[in-house]
Short mmCIF file of C-alpha atoms in Angstrom, two decimals:
data_model
loop_
_atom_site.label_atom_id
_atom_site.label_comp_id
_atom_site.label_asym_id
_atom_site.label_seq_id
_atom_site.Cartn_x
_atom_site.Cartn_y
_atom_site.Cartn_z
CA MET A 25 0.00 0.00 0.00
CA SER A 26 1.45 3.38 -0.97
CA VAL A 27 0.92 6.70 0.68
CA ALA A 28 -0.67 9.20 -1.68
CA GLU A 29 1.32 12.38 -1.97
CA THR A 30 -0.47 15.67 -2.19
CA PHE A 31 0.83 18.25 -4.60
CA GLU A 32 0.26 21.91 -4.02
CA PRO A 33 1.64 24.19 -6.73
CA THR A 34 3.92 27.01 -5.73
CA PRO A 35 1.65 30.03 -5.76
CA LEU A 36 4.37 32.48 -6.73
CA ILE A 37 8.15 32.58 -6.87
CA VAL A 38 9.56 35.89 -5.67
CA THR A 39 13.13 36.73 -6.70
CA ASP A 40 15.79 38.27 -4.47
CA ASN A 41 15.63 41.44 -6.63
CA THR A 42 11.91 41.74 -5.86
CA VAL A 43 12.43 41.19 -2.14
CA ALA A 44 15.16 43.85 -2.04
CA LYS A 45 13.09 46.41 -3.94
CA VAL A 46 9.93 45.80 -1.90
CA ARG A 47 11.95 46.10 1.32
CA GLU A 48 13.49 49.37 0.05
CA LEU A 49 10.11 50.85 -0.93
CA VAL A 50 8.46 49.82 2.34
CA GLU A 51 11.31 51.40 4.31
CA GLU A 52 11.04 54.61 2.24
CA GLU A 53 7.33 54.81 3.07
CA GLY A 54 8.03 54.17 6.75
CA ASN A 55 5.10 51.73 6.94
CA PRO A 56 6.13 48.15 7.80
CA ASP A 57 2.54 46.95 7.20
CA LEU A 58 2.80 47.49 3.43
CA LYS A 59 2.69 44.40 1.22
CA LEU A 60 3.19 44.04 -2.53
CA ARG A 61 -0.10 43.00 -4.13
CA VAL A 62 0.26 41.22 -7.49
CA PHE A 63 -2.94 40.87 -9.49
CA VAL A 64 -4.44 40.17 -12.89
CA THR A 65 -7.08 42.31 -14.58
CA GLY A 66 -8.84 42.10 -17.92
CA GLY A 67 -7.47 44.27 -20.69
CA GLY A 68 -4.18 44.90 -22.35
CA CYS A 69 -3.37 43.93 -25.90
CA SER A 70 -3.26 40.19 -25.10
CA GLY A 71 -6.40 39.85 -22.97
CA PHE A 72 -5.14 40.08 -19.38
CA GLN A 73 -2.65 42.40 -17.76
CA TYR A 74 -0.56 42.28 -14.61
CA GLY A 75 -0.92 44.85 -11.88
CA PHE A 76 1.15 45.74 -8.83
CA SER A 77 0.22 47.88 -5.85
CA PHE A 78 1.14 48.30 -2.21
CA ASP A 79 -1.54 47.45 0.29
CA GLU A 80 -1.77 47.24 4.08
CA ALA A 81 -4.72 44.84 4.14
CA VAL A 82 -4.79 41.10 3.57
CA GLU A 83 -8.33 40.00 2.79
CA GLU A 84 -9.77 36.68 3.96
CA ASP A 85 -9.51 35.10 0.49
CA ASP A 86 -6.00 36.46 -0.24
CA THR A 87 -2.92 34.24 -0.37
CA PRO A 88 0.00 35.92 1.42
CA ILE A 89 3.50 34.77 0.51
CA GLU A 90 6.23 35.71 2.95
CA VAL A 91 9.78 35.66 1.69
CA GLY A 92 12.88 37.42 2.94
CA GLY A 93 10.95 39.52 5.46
CA VAL A 94 8.45 40.95 2.94
CA THR A 95 4.92 39.86 2.04
CA VAL A 96 3.53 39.47 -1.46
CA VAL A 97 -0.25 39.04 -1.70
CA LEU A 98 -2.40 37.34 -4.37
CA ASP A 99 -6.16 37.77 -4.45
CA ALA A 100 -8.40 34.74 -5.05
CA MET A 101 -9.37 35.81 -8.59
CA SER A 102 -5.74 36.27 -9.71
CA TYR A 103 -4.35 33.17 -8.00
CA PRO A 104 -5.21 30.61 -10.75
CA TYR A 105 -3.67 32.86 -13.43
CA LEU A 106 -0.41 33.32 -11.51
CA VAL A 107 0.31 29.86 -10.05
CA GLY A 108 3.96 29.02 -10.66
CA SER A 109 4.83 32.48 -11.97
CA ILE A 110 8.04 34.31 -11.10
CA VAL A 111 7.85 37.92 -9.95
CA ASP A 112 11.04 39.82 -10.61
CA TYR A 113 12.22 43.41 -10.41
CA GLU A 114 14.18 44.60 -13.43
CA GLU A 115 16.17 47.71 -14.16
CA GLY A 116 16.99 48.19 -17.82
CA LEU A 117 16.44 50.21 -20.97
CA GLN A 118 12.66 50.07 -20.50
CA GLY A 119 13.03 51.50 -17.01
CA SER A 120 12.62 49.96 -13.59
CA ARG A 121 9.63 47.72 -13.02
CA PHE A 122 8.20 44.58 -11.51
CA VAL A 123 7.65 41.87 -14.12
CA VAL A 124 5.93 38.49 -14.17
CA ASN A 125 7.30 35.43 -15.96
CA ASN A 126 4.15 33.32 -16.27
CA PRO A 127 4.44 29.69 -17.43
CA LEU A 128 0.67 29.60 -18.04
CA ALA A 129 0.76 32.43 -20.59
CA THR A 130 0.33 31.20 -24.16
CA ALA A 131 0.97 34.65 -25.64
CA THR A 132 2.33 37.94 -24.33
CA CYS A 133 2.59 41.42 -25.71
CA GLY A 134 5.91 42.99 -26.64
CA CYS A 135 6.30 44.85 -23.36
CA GLY A 136 5.38 41.81 -21.25
CA ALA A 137 2.63 43.65 -19.34
CA SER A 138 -0.25 41.64 -20.82
CA PHE A 139 -0.84 37.99 -21.65
CA SER A 140 -3.38 35.38 -22.70
CA ILE A 141 -3.98 31.87 -21.46
#
């Protein structure tokens, strides 16, 4: 008789660059209760687009992810679209920004801000 293993997908992978930038921004604001909220909304040239905001609240149906002393929050509607994604912070020719590398996306726009599944 074998023991059935349960598999729970990683909700979100948060890079060290993201942790460092969130920590820096939270310290600049002087509010340790701030969390990075990552979400998906309809729109954009590919159907859905990523959004980022800072929020103090964690709602009952949110999934908080604590890493490196910071908290990243996913709402229940965005969760299935972001499972297994990597959130990174990049500084480059297009400026400084948080980006999502989403393995579920079947198409993305040129700037990487919108996607389709």
